[in-house]
PDB file of C-alpha atoms in Angstrom:
ATOM      1  CA  MET X   1       9.291  -7.340  -2.503  1.00 88.00           C
ATOM      2  CA  TYR X   2       6.329  -6.889  -4.365  1.00 92.00           C
ATOM      3  CA  LYS X   3       6.434  -5.724  -8.222  1.00 94.00           C
ATOM      4  CA  LEU X   4       3.618  -4.140  -9.611  1.00 95.00           C
ATOM      5  CA  ASN X   5       3.087  -3.058 -13.205  1.00 97.00           C
ATOM      6  CA  ILE X   6       1.538   0.174 -13.505  1.00 97.00           C
ATOM      7  CA  ALA X   7       0.140   1.381 -16.805  1.00 97.00           C
ATOM      8  CA  TYR X   8      -0.838   5.003 -16.940  1.00 97.00           C
ATOM      9  CA  GLN X   9      -0.771   8.080 -18.395  1.00 97.00           C
ATOM     10  CA  ASP X  10       2.477  10.941 -17.823  1.00 96.00           C
ATOM     11  CA  PHE X  11       1.929  14.250 -17.328  1.00 96.00           C
ATOM     12  CA  ASN X  12       3.463  14.823 -21.200  1.00 97.00           C
ATOM     13  CA  GLY X  13       0.061  12.548 -22.354  1.00 96.00           C
ATOM     14  CA  ASN X  14       2.046   9.387 -23.207  1.00 97.00           C
ATOM     15  CA  ASN X  15       0.801   6.427 -22.302  1.00 98.00           C
ATOM     16  CA  ARG X  16       3.399   4.015 -19.831  1.00 97.00           C
ATOM     17  CA  ASN X  17       4.023   0.966 -18.236  1.00 97.00           C
ATOM     18  CA  ASP X  18       6.299   0.551 -15.783  1.00 97.00           C
ATOM     19  CA  SER X  19       6.979  -1.589 -12.951  1.00 96.00           C
ATOM     20  CA  PHE X  20       7.452  -0.309  -9.057  1.00 97.00           C
ATOM     21  CA  PHE X  21       8.647  -1.882  -6.285  1.00 96.00           C
ATOM     22  CA  PHE X  22       7.253  -2.017  -2.322  1.00 96.00           C
ATOM     23  CA  ASN X  23       8.578  -3.992   0.546  1.00 93.00           C
ATOM     24  CA  TYR X  24       8.343  -3.958   4.333  1.00 88.00           C
ATOM     25  CA  THR X  25      11.255  -5.641   6.529  1.00 86.00           C
ATOM     26  CA  GLU X  26      10.076  -7.758   9.022  1.00 82.00           C
ATOM     27  CA  ALA X  27      11.506  -5.257  11.808  1.00 84.00           C
ATOM     28  CA  GLU X  28       9.019  -2.394   9.495  1.00 84.00           C
ATOM     29  CA  VAL X  29       5.782  -4.574   9.756  1.00 82.00           C
ATOM     30  CA  VAL X  30       6.605  -4.856  13.943  1.00 82.00           C
ATOM     31  CA  GLU X  31       6.939  -1.647  13.818  1.00 83.00           C
ATOM     32  CA  LEU X  32       3.831  -0.635  12.000  1.00 79.00           C
ATOM     33  CA  ASP X  33       2.261  -3.088  14.661  1.00 78.00           C
ATOM     34  CA  PHE X  34       3.483  -1.497  17.580  1.00 82.00           C
ATOM     35  CA  GLN X  35       2.769   2.295  16.642  1.00 80.00           C
ATOM     36  CA  GLU X  36      -0.760   1.954  16.527  1.00 73.00           C
ATOM     37  CA  LYS X  37      -2.993   1.022  20.057  1.00 77.00           C
ATOM     38  CA  ASP X  38      -4.381  -2.596  19.544  1.00 77.00           C
ATOM     39  CA  GLY X  39      -2.018  -3.228  17.037  1.00 74.00           C
ATOM     40  CA  LEU X  40      -2.210  -2.811  13.077  1.00 72.00           C
ATOM     41  CA  GLU X  41      -4.837  -5.107  12.898  1.00 74.00           C
ATOM     42  CA  GLY X  42      -7.124  -3.691  15.703  1.00 72.00           C
ATOM     43  CA  TYR X  43      -6.773  -0.719  14.199  1.00 72.00           C
ATOM     44  CA  ILE X  44      -7.564  -1.635  10.566  1.00 73.00           C
ATOM     45  CA  ASN X  45     -10.695  -3.575  12.209  1.00 72.00           C
ATOM     46  CA  ARG X  46     -11.609  -0.013  13.641  1.00 72.00           C
ATOM     47  CA  ILE X  47     -11.458   1.957  10.651  1.00 70.00           C
ATOM     48  CA  ILE X  48     -13.050  -0.399   8.776  1.00 70.00           C
ATOM     49  CA  LYS X  49     -16.279  -1.002  10.680  1.00 74.00           C
ATOM     50  CA  ALA X  50     -16.535   3.106  11.318  1.00 65.00           C
ATOM     51  CA  GLU X  51     -16.165   2.923   7.697  1.00 73.00           C
ATOM     52  CA  ASP X  52     -14.266   6.444   8.345  1.00 71.00           C
ATOM     53  CA  GLY X  53     -13.260   6.817   4.091  1.00 78.00           C
ATOM     54  CA  LYS X  54     -11.003   9.505   5.054  1.00 83.00           C
ATOM     55  CA  SER X  55      -8.492   7.596   7.577  1.00 81.00           C
ATOM     56  CA  ILE X  56      -8.667   4.572   5.319  1.00 82.00           C
ATOM     57  CA  ILE X  57      -7.382   6.513   2.107  1.00 87.00           C
ATOM     58  CA  LYS X  58      -4.810   7.974   4.824  1.00 87.00           C
ATOM     59  CA  PHE X  59      -3.851   4.589   5.656  1.00 84.00           C
ATOM     60  CA  ILE X  60      -3.775   3.432   2.318  1.00 89.00           C
ATOM     61  CA  LYS X  61      -1.481   6.366   0.914  1.00 93.00           C
ATOM     62  CA  GLU X  62       1.197   5.604   4.055  1.00 89.00           C
ATOM     63  CA  ILE X  63       1.412   2.157   3.582  1.00 89.00           C
ATOM     64  CA  ILE X  64       1.861   2.282  -0.229  1.00 94.00           C
ATOM     65  CA  LEU X  65       4.741   5.568   0.601  1.00 96.00           C
ATOM     66  CA  LYS X  66       5.953   3.565   3.578  1.00 92.00           C
ATOM     67  CA  ALA X  67       6.670   0.475   1.495  1.00 94.00           C
ATOM     68  CA  TYR X  68       7.984   2.111  -2.048  1.00 97.00           C
ATOM     69  CA  GLY X  69      11.613   2.276  -2.816  1.00 97.00           C
ATOM     70  CA  GLU X  70      14.055   1.286  -5.926  1.00 95.00           C
ATOM     71  CA  LYS X  71      15.912  -2.380  -5.654  1.00 93.00           C
ATOM     72  CA  THR X  72      19.593  -1.917  -5.872  1.00 93.00           C
ATOM     73  CA  ALA X  73      21.487  -3.417  -9.001  1.00 92.00           C
ATOM     74  CA  ASP X  74      23.098  -5.753  -6.706  1.00 94.00           C
ATOM     75  CA  GLY X  75      19.821  -6.994  -5.302  1.00 89.00           C
ATOM     76  CA  ARG X  76      21.257  -6.847  -2.126  1.00 92.00           C
ATOM     77  CA  GLY X  77      19.323  -4.026  -0.556  1.00 92.00           C
ATOM     78  CA  PHE X  78      16.243  -1.867  -1.088  1.00 94.00           C
ATOM     79  CA  VAL X  79      16.537   1.928  -1.083  1.00 96.00           C
ATOM     80  CA  LYS X  80      14.118   3.401   0.557  1.00 96.00           C
ATOM     81  CA  SER X  81      13.654   7.676   1.309  1.00 97.00           C
ATOM     82  CA  LYS X  82      11.137  10.841   1.492  1.00 96.00           C
ATOM     83  CA  GLU X  83      12.831  12.114  -2.011  1.00 97.00           C
ATOM     84  CA  LEU X  84      11.836   8.542  -3.575  1.00 97.00           C
ATOM     85  CA  SER X  85       8.910   8.043  -1.873  1.00 97.00           C
ATOM     86  CA  ASP X  86       7.770  12.143  -2.760  1.00 97.00           C
ATOM     87  CA  SER X  87       8.636  11.507  -6.029  1.00 97.00           C
ATOM     88  CA  PHE X  88       6.427   8.028  -6.925  1.00 98.00           C
ATOM     89  CA  ALA X  89       3.617  10.566  -5.411  1.00 98.00           C
ATOM     90  CA  SER X  90       3.529  13.037  -7.827  1.00 98.00           C
ATOM     91  CA  THR X  91       2.752  10.254 -10.624  1.00 97.00           C
ATOM     92  CA  ASN X  92       0.132   9.181 -12.093  1.00 98.00           C
ATOM     93  CA  ALA X  93       1.340   5.779 -11.471  1.00 98.00           C
ATOM     94  CA  PHE X  94       0.682   6.253  -7.564  1.00 98.00           C
ATOM     95  CA  SER X  95      -3.211   8.079  -8.091  1.00 97.00           C
ATOM     96  CA  LYS X  96      -3.367   5.145  -9.856  1.00 97.00           C
ATOM     97  CA  LEU X  97      -3.216   2.472  -7.767  1.00 97.00           C
ATOM     98  CA  LEU X  98      -3.874   4.748  -4.788  1.00 96.00           C
ATOM     99  CA  LEU X  99      -7.257   4.489  -6.257  1.00 94.00           C
ATOM    100  CA  SER X 100      -7.110   1.167  -7.091  1.00 93.00           C
ATOM    101  CA  LEU X 101      -6.595  -0.286  -3.251  1.00 89.00           C
ATOM    102  CA  ALA X 102      -9.162   2.194  -1.652  1.00 87.00           C
ATOM    103  CA  THR X 103     -11.789   1.016  -3.505  1.00 85.00           C
ATOM    104  CA  ASP X 104     -11.155  -2.794  -3.644  1.00 84.00           C
ATOM    105  CA  ALA X 105     -10.610  -4.297  -0.237  1.00 79.00           C
ATOM    106  CA  LYS X 106      -9.287  -7.974  -1.682  1.00 82.00           C
ATOM    107  CA  ALA X 107      -6.470  -5.619  -3.854  1.00 87.00           C
ATOM    108  CA  ALA X 108      -5.366  -3.469  -0.726  1.00 83.00           C
ATOM    109  CA  ALA X 109      -5.320  -6.754   1.300  1.00 80.00           C
ATOM    110  CA  ASP X 110      -2.825  -8.413  -1.730  1.00 85.00           C
ATOM    111  CA  PHE X 111      -0.707  -5.511  -1.986  1.00 87.00           C
ATOM    112  CA  ILE X 112      -0.289  -5.379   1.928  1.00 84.00           C
ATOM    113  CA  ASN X 113       0.620  -8.927   2.012  1.00 83.00           C
ATOM    114  CA  GLY X 114       2.694  -8.974  -1.222  1.00 88.00           C
ATOM    115  CA  CYS X 115       4.694  -5.730   0.115  1.00 87.00           C
ATOM    116  CA  THR X 116       5.000  -8.358   4.073  1.00 82.00           C
ATOM    117  CA  SER X 117       6.606 -11.358   4.757  1.00 65.00           C
ATOM    118  CA  LYS X 118       3.150 -12.489   7.049  1.00 56.00           C
ATOM    119  CA  SER X 119      -0.494 -12.141   6.086  1.00 51.00           C
ATOM    120  CA  LEU X 120      -1.760  -9.165   8.154  1.00 49.00           C
ATOM    121  CA  VAL X 121      -5.069  -8.106   6.823  1.00 45.00           C
ATOM    122  CA  VAL X 122      -6.469  -9.964   4.365  1.00 45.00           C
ATOM    123  CA  LYS X 123      -8.990 -11.973   6.587  1.00 47.00           C
ATOM    124  CA  ASP X 124      -9.958  -8.307   7.828  1.00 47.00           C
ATOM    125  CA  LEU X 125     -10.219  -6.892   4.498  1.00 49.00           C
ATOM    126  CA  GLU X 126     -12.019  -9.854   2.675  1.00 51.00           C
ATOM    127  CA  GLU X 127     -14.286 -10.382   5.158  1.00 54.00           C
ATOM    128  CA  TYR X 128     -15.100  -6.772   5.038  1.00 50.00           C
ATOM    129  CA  GLU X 129     -15.833  -6.866   1.311  1.00 53.00           C
ATOM    130  CA  ASN X 130     -17.950 -10.210   1.628  1.00 56.00           C
ATOM    131  CA  ASP X 131     -19.752  -8.175   4.088  1.00 57.00           C
ATOM    132  CA  THR X 132     -20.317  -4.891   1.936  1.00 51.00           C
ATOM    133  CA  PRO X 133     -23.684  -5.049  -0.218  1.00 51.00           C
ATOM    134  CA  GLU X 134     -23.392  -4.786  -4.090  1.00 51.00           C
ATOM    135  CA  ALA X 135     -24.497  -1.439  -5.204  1.00 45.00           C
TER     136      ALA X 135
END
């Protein structure tokens, strides 16, 4: 379970600081891994090495929205649905998070690893960030 506090401005112009929850179960991590030919890490390596910005944004967006959910009051469950994800995607908090993860490899690695029970991409994303020349 990964809890993020995100400060953002809502569409009424109010400054907000809300908590959002993200999680991948071990089964979901395995499912993600099997969706790609060379596994999730192989896919990440390919899009990073190709410097394919469009694919990177698409991947990060998918990772965020598939991880987003709401914890049940008793803490026994974590509810995810297309409706909940769509609702979150319509907020400026989502926009801020997406841009943050798309422009900071370490933040993206921390997010993904925080949502999962195993470190999937820290090495790959940190290596990419270390190899990227500073502007």
